[in-house]
Coordinates of C-alpha atoms in Angstrom, one line a residue:
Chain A
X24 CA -2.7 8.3 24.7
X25 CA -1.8 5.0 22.6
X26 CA -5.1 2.8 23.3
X27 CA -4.7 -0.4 21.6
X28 CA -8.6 -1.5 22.4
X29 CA -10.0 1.9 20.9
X30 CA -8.0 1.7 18.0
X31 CA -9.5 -2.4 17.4
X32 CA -13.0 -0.7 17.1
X33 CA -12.2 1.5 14.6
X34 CA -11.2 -1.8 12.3
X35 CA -14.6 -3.8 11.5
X36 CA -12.3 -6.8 10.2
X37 CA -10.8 -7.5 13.7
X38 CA -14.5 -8.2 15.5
X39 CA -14.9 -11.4 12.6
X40 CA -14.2 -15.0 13.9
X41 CA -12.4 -17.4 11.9
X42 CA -13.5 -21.1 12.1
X43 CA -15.2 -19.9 15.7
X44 CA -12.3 -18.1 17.2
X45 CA -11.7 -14.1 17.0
X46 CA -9.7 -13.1 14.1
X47 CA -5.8 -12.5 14.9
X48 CA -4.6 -11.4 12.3
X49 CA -0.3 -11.4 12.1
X50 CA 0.3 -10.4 8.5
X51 CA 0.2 -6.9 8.4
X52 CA 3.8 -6.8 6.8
X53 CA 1.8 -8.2 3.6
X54 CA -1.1 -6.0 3.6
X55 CA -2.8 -4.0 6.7
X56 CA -6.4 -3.8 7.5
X57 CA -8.4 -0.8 6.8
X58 CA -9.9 1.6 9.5
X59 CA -13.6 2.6 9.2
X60 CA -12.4 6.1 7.9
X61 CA -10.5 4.7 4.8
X62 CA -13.3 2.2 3.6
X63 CA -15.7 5.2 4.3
X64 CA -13.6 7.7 2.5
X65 CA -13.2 5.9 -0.7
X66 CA -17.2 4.9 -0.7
X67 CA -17.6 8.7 0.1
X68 CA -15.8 9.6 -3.4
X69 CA -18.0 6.9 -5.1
X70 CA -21.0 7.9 -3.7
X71 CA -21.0 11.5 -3.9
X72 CA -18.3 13.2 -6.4
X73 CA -16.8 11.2 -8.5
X74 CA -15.4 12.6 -11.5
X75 CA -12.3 12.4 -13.6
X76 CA -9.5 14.9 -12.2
X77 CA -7.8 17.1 -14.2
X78 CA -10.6 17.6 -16.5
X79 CA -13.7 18.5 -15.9
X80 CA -15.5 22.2 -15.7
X81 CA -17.7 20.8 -12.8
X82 CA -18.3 21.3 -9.5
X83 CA -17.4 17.0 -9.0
X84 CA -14.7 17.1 -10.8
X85 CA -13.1 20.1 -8.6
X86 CA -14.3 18.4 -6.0
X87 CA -12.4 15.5 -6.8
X88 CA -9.6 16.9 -8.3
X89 CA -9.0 18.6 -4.5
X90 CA -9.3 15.9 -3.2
X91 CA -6.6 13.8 -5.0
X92 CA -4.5 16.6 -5.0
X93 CA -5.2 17.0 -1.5
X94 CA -4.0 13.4 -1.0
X95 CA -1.0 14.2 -2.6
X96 CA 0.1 17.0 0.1
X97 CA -1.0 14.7 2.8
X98 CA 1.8 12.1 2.0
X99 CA 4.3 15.1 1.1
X100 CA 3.4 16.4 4.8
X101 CA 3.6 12.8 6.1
X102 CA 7.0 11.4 4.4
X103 CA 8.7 15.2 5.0
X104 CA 9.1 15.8 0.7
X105 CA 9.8 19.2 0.1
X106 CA 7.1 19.7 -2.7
X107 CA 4.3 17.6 -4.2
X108 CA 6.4 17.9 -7.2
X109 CA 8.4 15.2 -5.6
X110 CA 5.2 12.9 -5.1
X111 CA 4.3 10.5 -7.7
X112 CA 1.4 8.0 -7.4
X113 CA 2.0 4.6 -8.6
X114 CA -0.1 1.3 -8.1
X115 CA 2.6 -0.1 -5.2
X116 CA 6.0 0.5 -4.4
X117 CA 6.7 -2.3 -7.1
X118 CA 5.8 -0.2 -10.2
X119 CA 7.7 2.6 -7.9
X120 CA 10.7 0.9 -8.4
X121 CA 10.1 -0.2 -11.8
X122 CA 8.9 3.7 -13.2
X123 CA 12.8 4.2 -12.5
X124 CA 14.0 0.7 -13.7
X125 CA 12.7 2.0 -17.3
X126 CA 12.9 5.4 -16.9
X127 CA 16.3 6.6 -14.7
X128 CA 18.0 3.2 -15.1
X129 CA 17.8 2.5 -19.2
X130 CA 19.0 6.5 -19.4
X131 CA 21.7 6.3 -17.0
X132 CA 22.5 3.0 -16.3
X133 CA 25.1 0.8 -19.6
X134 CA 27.4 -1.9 -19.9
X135 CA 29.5 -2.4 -17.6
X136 CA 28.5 -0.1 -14.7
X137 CA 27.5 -1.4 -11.5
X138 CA 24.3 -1.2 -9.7
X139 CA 24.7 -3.0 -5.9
X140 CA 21.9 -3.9 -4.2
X141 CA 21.4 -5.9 -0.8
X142 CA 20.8 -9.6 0.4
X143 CA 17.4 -8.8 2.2
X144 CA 15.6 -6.9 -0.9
X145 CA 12.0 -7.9 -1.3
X146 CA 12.1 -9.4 -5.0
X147 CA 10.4 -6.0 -6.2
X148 CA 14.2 -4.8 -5.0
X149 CA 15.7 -7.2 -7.6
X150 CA 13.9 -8.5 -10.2
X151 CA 13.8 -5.2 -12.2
X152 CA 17.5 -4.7 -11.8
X153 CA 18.1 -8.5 -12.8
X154 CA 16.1 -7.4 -15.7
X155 CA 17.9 -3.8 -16.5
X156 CA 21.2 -5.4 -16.0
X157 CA 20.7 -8.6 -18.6
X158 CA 19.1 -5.7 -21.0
X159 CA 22.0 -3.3 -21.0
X160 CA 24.5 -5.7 -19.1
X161 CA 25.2 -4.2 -16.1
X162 CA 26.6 -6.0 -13.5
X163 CA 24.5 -7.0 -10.4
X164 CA 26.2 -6.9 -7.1
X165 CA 24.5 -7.8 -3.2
X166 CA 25.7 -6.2 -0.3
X167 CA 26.1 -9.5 2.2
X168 CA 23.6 -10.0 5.6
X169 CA 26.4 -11.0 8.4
X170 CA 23.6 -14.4 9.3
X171 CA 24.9 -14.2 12.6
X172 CA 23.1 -10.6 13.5
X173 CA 20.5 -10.3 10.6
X174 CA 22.3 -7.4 9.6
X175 CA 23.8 -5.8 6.4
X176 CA 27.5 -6.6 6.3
X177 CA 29.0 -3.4 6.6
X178 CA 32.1 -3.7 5.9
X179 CA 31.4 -5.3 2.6
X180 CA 29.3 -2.5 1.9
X181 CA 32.1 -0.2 2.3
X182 CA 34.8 -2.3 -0.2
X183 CA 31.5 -3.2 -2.9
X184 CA 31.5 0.9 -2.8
X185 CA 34.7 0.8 -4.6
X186 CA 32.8 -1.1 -7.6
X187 CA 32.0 2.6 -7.9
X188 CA 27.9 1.5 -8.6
X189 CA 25.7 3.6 -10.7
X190 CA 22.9 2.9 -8.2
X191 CA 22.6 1.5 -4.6
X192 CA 19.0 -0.1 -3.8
X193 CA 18.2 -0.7 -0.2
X194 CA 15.4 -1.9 2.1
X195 CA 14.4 0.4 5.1
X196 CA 13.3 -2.3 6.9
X197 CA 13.5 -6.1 5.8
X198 CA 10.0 -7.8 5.2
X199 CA 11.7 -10.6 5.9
X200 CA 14.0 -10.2 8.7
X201 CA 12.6 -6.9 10.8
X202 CA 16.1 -5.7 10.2
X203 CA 16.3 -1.8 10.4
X204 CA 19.0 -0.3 8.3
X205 CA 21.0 2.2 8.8
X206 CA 19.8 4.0 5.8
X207 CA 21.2 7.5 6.1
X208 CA 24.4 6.1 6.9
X209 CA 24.1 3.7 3.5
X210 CA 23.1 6.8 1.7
X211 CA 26.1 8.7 3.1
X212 CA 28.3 6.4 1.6
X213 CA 26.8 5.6 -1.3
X214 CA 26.4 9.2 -2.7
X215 CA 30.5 10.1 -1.6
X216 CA 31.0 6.9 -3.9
X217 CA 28.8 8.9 -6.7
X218 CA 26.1 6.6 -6.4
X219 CA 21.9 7.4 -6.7
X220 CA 20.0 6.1 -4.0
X221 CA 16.4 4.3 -4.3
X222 CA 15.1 3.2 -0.8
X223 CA 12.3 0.6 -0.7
X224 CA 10.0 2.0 2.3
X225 CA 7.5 -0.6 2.2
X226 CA 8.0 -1.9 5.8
X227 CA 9.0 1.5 7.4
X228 CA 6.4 4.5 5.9
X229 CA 3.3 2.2 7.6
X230 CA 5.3 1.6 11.0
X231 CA 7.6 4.7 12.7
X232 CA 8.3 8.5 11.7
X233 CA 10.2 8.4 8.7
X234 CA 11.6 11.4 6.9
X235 CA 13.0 11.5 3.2
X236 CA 15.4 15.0 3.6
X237 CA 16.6 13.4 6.6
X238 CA 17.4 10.1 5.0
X239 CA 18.5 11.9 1.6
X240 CA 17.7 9.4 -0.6
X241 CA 16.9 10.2 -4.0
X242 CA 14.4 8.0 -5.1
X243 CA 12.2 6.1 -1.9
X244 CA 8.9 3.9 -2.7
X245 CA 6.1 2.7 -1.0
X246 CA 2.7 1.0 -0.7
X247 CA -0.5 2.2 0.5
X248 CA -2.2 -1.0 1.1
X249 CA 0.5 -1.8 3.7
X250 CA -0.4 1.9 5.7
X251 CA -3.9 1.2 6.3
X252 CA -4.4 2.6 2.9
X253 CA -6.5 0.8 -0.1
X254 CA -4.8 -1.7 -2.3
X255 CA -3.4 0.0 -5.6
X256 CA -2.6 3.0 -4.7
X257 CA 1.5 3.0 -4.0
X258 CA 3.9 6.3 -4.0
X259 CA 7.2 7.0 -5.4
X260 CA 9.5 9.8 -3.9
X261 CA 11.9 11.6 -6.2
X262 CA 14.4 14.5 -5.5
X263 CA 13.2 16.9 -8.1
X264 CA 16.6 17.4 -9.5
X265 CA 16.8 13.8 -10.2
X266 CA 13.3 13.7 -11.7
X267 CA 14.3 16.9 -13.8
X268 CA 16.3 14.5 -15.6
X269 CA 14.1 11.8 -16.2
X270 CA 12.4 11.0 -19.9
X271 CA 8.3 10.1 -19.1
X272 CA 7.5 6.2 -17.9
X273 CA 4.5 5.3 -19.4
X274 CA 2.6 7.9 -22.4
X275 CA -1.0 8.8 -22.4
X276 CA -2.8 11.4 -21.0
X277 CA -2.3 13.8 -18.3
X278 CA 1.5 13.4 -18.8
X279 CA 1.1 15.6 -21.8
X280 CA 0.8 19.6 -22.0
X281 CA 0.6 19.4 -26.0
X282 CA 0.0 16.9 -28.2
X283 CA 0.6 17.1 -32.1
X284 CA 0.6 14.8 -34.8
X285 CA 4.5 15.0 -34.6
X286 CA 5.1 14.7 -30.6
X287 CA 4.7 16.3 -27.3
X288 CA 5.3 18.5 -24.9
X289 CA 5.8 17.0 -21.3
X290 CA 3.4 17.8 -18.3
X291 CA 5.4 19.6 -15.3
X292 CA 6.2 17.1 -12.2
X293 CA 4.6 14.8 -11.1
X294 CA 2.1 14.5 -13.5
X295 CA 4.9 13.7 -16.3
X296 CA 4.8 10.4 -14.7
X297 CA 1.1 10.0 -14.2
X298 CA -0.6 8.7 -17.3
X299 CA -3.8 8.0 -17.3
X300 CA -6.8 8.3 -15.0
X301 CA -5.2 7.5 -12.2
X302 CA -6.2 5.6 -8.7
X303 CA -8.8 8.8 -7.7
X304 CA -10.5 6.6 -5.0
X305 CA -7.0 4.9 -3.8
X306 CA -5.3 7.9 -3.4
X307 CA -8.3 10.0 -1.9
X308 CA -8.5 6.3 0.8
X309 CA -4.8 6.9 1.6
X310 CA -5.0 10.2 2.4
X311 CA -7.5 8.9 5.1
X312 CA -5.1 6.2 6.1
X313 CA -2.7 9.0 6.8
X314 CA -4.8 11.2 8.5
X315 CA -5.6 8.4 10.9
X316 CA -1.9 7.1 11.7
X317 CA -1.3 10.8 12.4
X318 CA -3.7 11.2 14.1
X319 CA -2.8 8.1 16.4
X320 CA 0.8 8.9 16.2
X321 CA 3.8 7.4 14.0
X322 CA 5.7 7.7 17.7
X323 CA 3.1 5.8 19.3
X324 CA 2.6 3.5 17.0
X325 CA 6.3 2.9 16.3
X326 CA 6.8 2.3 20.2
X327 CA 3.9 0.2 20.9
X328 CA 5.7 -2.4 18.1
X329 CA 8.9 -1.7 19.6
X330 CA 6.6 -2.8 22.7
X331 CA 5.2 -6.2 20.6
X332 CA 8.6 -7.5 19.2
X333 CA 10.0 -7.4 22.3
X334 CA 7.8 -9.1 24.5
X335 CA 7.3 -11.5 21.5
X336 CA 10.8 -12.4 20.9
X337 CA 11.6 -13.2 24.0
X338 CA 8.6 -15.8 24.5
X339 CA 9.2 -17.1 21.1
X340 CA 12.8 -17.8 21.7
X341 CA 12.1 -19.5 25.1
X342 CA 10.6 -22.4 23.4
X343 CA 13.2 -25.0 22.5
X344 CA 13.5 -25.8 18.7
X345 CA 12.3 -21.6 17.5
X346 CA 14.7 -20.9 15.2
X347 CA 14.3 -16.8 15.0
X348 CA 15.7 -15.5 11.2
X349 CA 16.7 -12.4 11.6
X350 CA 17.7 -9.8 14.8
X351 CA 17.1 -11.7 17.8
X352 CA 17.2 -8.5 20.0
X353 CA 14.1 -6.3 19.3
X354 CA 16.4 -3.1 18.9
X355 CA 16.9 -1.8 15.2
X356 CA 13.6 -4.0 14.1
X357 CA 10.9 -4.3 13.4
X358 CA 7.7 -6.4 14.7
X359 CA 8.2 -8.7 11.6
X360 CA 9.0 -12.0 13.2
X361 CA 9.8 -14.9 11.0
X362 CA 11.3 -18.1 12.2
X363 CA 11.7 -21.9 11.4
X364 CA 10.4 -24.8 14.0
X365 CA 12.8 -27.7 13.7
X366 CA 10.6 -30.5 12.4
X367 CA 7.3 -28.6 10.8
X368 CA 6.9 -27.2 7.7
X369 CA 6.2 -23.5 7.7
X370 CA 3.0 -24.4 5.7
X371 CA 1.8 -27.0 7.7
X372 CA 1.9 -24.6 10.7
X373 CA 0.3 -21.7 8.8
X374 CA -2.8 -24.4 8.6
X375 CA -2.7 -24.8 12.2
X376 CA -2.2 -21.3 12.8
X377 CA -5.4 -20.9 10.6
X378 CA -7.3 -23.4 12.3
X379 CA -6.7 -21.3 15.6
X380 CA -8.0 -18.5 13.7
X381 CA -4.4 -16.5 13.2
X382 CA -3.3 -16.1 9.6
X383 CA 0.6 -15.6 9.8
X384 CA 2.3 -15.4 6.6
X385 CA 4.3 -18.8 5.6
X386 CA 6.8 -19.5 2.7
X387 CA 9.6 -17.4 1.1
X388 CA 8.3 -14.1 1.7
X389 CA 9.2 -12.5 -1.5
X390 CA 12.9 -12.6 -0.2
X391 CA 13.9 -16.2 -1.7
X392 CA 17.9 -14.6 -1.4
X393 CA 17.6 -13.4 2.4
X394 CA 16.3 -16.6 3.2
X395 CA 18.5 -19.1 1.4
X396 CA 21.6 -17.3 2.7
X397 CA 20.3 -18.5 6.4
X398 CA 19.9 -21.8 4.6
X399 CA 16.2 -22.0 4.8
X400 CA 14.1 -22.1 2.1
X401 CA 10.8 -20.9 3.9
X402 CA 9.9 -19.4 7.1
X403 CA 6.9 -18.5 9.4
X404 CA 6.2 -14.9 9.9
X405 CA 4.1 -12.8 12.4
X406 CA 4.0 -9.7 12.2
X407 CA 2.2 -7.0 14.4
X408 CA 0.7 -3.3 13.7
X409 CA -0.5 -1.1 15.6
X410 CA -3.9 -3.1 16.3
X411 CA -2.3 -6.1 17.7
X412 CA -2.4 -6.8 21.3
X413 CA -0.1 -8.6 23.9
X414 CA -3.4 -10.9 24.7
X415 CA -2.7 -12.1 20.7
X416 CA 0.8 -12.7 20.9
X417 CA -0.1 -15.0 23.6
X418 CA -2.5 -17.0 21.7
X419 CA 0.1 -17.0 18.7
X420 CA 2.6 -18.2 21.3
X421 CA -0.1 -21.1 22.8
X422 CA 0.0 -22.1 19.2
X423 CA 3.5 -22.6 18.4
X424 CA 3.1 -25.2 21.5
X425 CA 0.5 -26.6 19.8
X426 CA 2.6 -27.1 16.4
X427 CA 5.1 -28.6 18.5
X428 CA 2.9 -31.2 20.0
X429 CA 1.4 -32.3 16.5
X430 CA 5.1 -32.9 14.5
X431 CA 6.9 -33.7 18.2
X432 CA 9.8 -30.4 17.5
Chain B
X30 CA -7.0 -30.0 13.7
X31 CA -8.1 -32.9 11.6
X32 CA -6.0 -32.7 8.9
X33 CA -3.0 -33.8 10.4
X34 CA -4.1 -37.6 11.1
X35 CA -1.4 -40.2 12.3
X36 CA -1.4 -41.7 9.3
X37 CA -0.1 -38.5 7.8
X38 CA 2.5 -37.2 10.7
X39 CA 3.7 -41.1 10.0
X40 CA 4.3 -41.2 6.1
X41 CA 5.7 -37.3 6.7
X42 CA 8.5 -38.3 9.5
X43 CA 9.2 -41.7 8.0
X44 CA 8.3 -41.7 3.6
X45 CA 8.4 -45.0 2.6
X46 CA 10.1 -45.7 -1.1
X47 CA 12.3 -42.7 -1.7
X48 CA 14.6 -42.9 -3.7
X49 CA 15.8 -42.4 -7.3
X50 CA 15.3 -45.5 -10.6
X51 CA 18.0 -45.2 -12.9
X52 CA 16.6 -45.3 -16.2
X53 CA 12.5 -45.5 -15.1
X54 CA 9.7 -45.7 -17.4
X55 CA 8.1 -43.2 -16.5
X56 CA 10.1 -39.9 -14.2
X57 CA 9.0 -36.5 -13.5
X58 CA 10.0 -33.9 -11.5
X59 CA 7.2 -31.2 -10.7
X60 CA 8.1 -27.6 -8.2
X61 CA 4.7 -25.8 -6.3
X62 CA 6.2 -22.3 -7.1
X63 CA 4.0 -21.2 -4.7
X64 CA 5.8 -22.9 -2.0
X65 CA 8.6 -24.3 -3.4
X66 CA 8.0 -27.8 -2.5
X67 CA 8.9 -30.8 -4.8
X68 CA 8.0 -34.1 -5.4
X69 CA 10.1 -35.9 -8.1
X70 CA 8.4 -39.3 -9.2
X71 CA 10.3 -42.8 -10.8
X72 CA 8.0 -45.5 -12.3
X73 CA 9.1 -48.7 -13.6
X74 CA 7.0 -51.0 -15.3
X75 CA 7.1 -54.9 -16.3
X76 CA 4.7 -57.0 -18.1
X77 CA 2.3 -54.0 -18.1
X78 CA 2.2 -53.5 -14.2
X79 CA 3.9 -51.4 -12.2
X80 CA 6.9 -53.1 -10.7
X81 CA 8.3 -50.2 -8.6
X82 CA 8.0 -46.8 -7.6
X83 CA 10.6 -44.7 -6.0
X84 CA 10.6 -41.0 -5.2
X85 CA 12.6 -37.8 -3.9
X86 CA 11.5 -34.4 -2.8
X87 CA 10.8 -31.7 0.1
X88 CA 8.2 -29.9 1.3
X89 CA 5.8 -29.4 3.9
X90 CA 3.7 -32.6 6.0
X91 CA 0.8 -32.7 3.3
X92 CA 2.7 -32.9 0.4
X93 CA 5.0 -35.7 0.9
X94 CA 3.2 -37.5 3.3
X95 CA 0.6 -37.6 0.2
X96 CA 2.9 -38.6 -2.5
X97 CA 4.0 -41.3 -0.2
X98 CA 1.0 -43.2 0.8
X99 CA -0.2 -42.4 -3.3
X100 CA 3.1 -44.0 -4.4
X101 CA 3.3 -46.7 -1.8
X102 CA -0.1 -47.7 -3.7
X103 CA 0.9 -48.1 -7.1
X104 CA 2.9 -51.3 -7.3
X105 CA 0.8 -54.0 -9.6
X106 CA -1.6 -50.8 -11.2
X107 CA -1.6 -51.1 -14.6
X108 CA -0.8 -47.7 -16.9
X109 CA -4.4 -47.3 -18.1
X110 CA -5.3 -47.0 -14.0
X111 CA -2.7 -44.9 -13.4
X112 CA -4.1 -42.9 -15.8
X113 CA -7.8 -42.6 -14.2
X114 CA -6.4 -41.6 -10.4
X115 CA -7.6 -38.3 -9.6
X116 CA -7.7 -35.9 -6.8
X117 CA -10.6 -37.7 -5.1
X118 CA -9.1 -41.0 -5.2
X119 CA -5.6 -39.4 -3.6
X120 CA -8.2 -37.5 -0.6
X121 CA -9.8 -41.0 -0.3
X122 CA -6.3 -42.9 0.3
X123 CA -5.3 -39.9 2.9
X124 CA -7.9 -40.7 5.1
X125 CA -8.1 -37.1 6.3
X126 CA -10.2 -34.0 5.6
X127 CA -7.5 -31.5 3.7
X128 CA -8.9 -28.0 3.3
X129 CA -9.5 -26.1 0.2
X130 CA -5.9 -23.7 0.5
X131 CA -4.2 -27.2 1.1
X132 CA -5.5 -29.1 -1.8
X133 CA -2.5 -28.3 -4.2
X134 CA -0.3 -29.8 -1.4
X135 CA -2.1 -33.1 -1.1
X136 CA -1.8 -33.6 -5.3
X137 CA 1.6 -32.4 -5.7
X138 CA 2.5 -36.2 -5.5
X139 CA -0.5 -36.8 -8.3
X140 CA 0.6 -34.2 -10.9
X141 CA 4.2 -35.6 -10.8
X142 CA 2.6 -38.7 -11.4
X143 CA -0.1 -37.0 -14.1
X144 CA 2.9 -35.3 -16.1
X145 CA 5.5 -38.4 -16.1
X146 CA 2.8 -40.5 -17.9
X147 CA 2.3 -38.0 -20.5

């Protein structure tokens, strides 16, 4: 049973008042609260075995060398890989998608080829393949958001796959929009164009059920901070076919079987892409995270937002001058909820927000192109998780009001 | 909420002296990347005052609501006062109590000011 008030305890953030008044907090599509079990798991591997992994001849270092390791299989259970040797730990799904920007994308990406990517990337989408296509020029193409729906312009899609593109990057679900995309239907086409795949999962891993065979993409990368997991610790999936191909991203150790004077031998995957001592404690703290959002559910917790967005939308779009950017129906979305209020500044109502003690997210969101083709340049955003209640979207809804009254909207 | 005082809703619905000086004495345009907002300042000066002040830009209530009542201010300063406002002086002119994550909102208008005199 999905019990939004027992699930509350189990997150000592959510009992803290802000300037008087409980803590709502709306900006779980930047980073989620922890759960008693995460902060106490990471604390845990401080406390009583840390060690280096890897390495040591020790009972700690075993100890925590299971247990990292043991994180690993958690998230190939969770995410449906078929074996660890498609799991790579990054620091967020930003150095995800940049461990194949300098790895995949300088070997197999040259002049002139194509690498198409959509209107509603996060900037961790685009930046590095603005950067890889000015360094080998490539040519950079988007994949148009039809602004009437909030939705990837299919069609488009279909004719930009004649462009024949190297690579096709695409958002799971927009952080800016709560658009779901069709992403197995996106990867369909873009591999019978001869296209690889990398899937940013940042907004969809932490939310619903998501499985990587199913949605066959080759690459697919995502944060732990935003899954109830510790900031730092961040995950990129890789078919191992794909990452048989791949030279090494950074050098150091781990990533090494043999070292002389005159080169190396490469470590078997994924630790060829692991140098360094990596995030022990974030890893070992995600693990937790996962073991609690299974534990509650990815179905539950994926219908009880389902549950939030709609019974938010609807409210929010009763009040005249709401603006909703993005799907105005709560089916194929998310609970991420951004909108404009005619008259008031997205900043100035994240103050007022504040002062009511909600922190909602205000500006451009990381996604400066999804907004500016809706002609805005900043938005407000709420958005829900699993510990968010209707009794909160209320108050968050009393407060729009109360925005209105100050700037008269 | 305190900070947003009538004094401040006023100036943010209805800036007074925006606009652009061909040729000004002093111009600078200054971006928050943080938010994107913008305050782009003209100042022209005769006998060693300032004679007028015109500006453009976009942003959120505390921002150019603060560059306007700063700017409306100027006229008859000379350059070596324009030189000694700081961020106090600009929260004493608003009138209101702007809190800390605010503060680079309410001296957009300022730096604008700061970097065209340089």
């Amino acid at each position: 049973m999905f019990d939004v008030e027992k699930i509350r305890k189990d997150f000592p953030i959510l009992s803290r008042k802000i300037h008087g008044k409980p803590l709502v907090y709306l900006d779980s599509a930047a980073t989620s609260q922890k759960p008693l079990s995460v902060i106490e798991a990471t604390d845990k591997y401080y406390r009583e075995y840390n060690a280096n992994v890897h390495r040591g001849i020790y009972a700690i270092s075993e100890e925590a060398t299971a247990a990292y390791e043991g994180a690993r299989e958690k998230v190939r259970v969770f995410i449906n890989a078929q074996s660890v040797e498609e799991i790579i730990f990054t620091r967020n799904a930003t150095e995800s998608i940049n461990l194949v920007r300098f790895t995949w994308g300088k070997q197999f990406i040259g002049k002139g080829d194509v690498i198409l990517i959509s209107e509603m990337e996060h900037h961790s989408n685009i930046v590095p393949w603005q950067l890889l296509a000015k360094e080998v020029g490539a040519e950079l193409l988007y994949i148009p958001i039809n602004t009437e729906t909030g939705r990837l312009d299919q069609n488009a899609y279909k004719k930009l796959l004649g462009r024949k593109p190297k690579l096709v990057g695409i958002v799971h679900m927009s952080n800016a929009l709560g658009t779901l995309n069709p992403v197995q239907e996106v990867v369909r086409l873009a591999h019978e164009a001869g296209a690889v795949v990398i899937v940013d999962g940042c907004q969809s891993v932490p939310h619903m059920p998501v499985d990587v065979r199913d949605l066959d993409a080759d690459f697919f990368a995502f944060s732990g901070h935003k899954m109830l997991g510790p900031s730092g610790i961040g995950v990129l999936y890789g078919k191992k076919r794909v990452l048989e191909t791949m030279e090494p991203f950074l050098g150091g150790g781990d990533m090494i079987k043999e070292v002389t004077k005159e080169g190396a031998i490469w470590n078997d995957l994924p630790y060829k892409f692991e140098a360094g001592t990596p995030n022990v404690a974030g890893a070992i703290g995600l693990g937790a995270a996962i073991d609690y959002l299974k534990d509650v559910g990815m179905k539950n917790i994926w219908a009880h937002e389902q549950e939030m967005a709609k019974y938010t939308l609807k409210k929010l779009q009763a009040i005249s001058s709401v603006l909703i950017i993005g799907p105005r129906e709560a089916v194929d979305r998310g609970a991420v909820i951004s909108f404009a209020l005619q008259g008031a500044h997205p900043h100035d109502m994240a103050s007022i927000f504040d002062d009511a003690g909600i922190s909602i997210r205000a500006g451009h969101l990381c996604a400066q192109p999804a907004l500016a083709v809706h002609g805005v340049d900043a938005v407000a955003r709420a958005s829900f998780y699993l510990y968010n209640t209707k009794e909160e979207a209320d108050r968050f809804l009393k407060t729009v009001q109360k925005v209105k009254k100050i700037f008269g909207s | 909420m305190n900070m947003y005082q009538e004094n401040i809703l006023d100036h943010y619905k209805h800036p007074r002296n925006k606009g652009k000086i061909e040729g000004a004495d002093f111009q600078h345009r200054e971006p928050n990347p943080l938010c994107g907002d913008v305050v782009e300042v003209y100042v022209q000066m005769d006998g060693g005052k300032v004679a007028d002040v015109k500006w453009e830009g976009a942003g959120c209530a505390i921002s150019q609501a603060s560059a306007s009542i700063l700017f409306e201010s100027l006229v008859g300063k000379t350059e070596t006062e324009l030189r000694k406002l700081n961020t106090e002086g600009v929260l004493t002119l608003l009138q209101t109590s702007v809190n800390p994550a605010r503060l680079k909102c309410a001296t957009l208008g300022l730096v604008a000011l700061q970097k065209a005199l340089k």
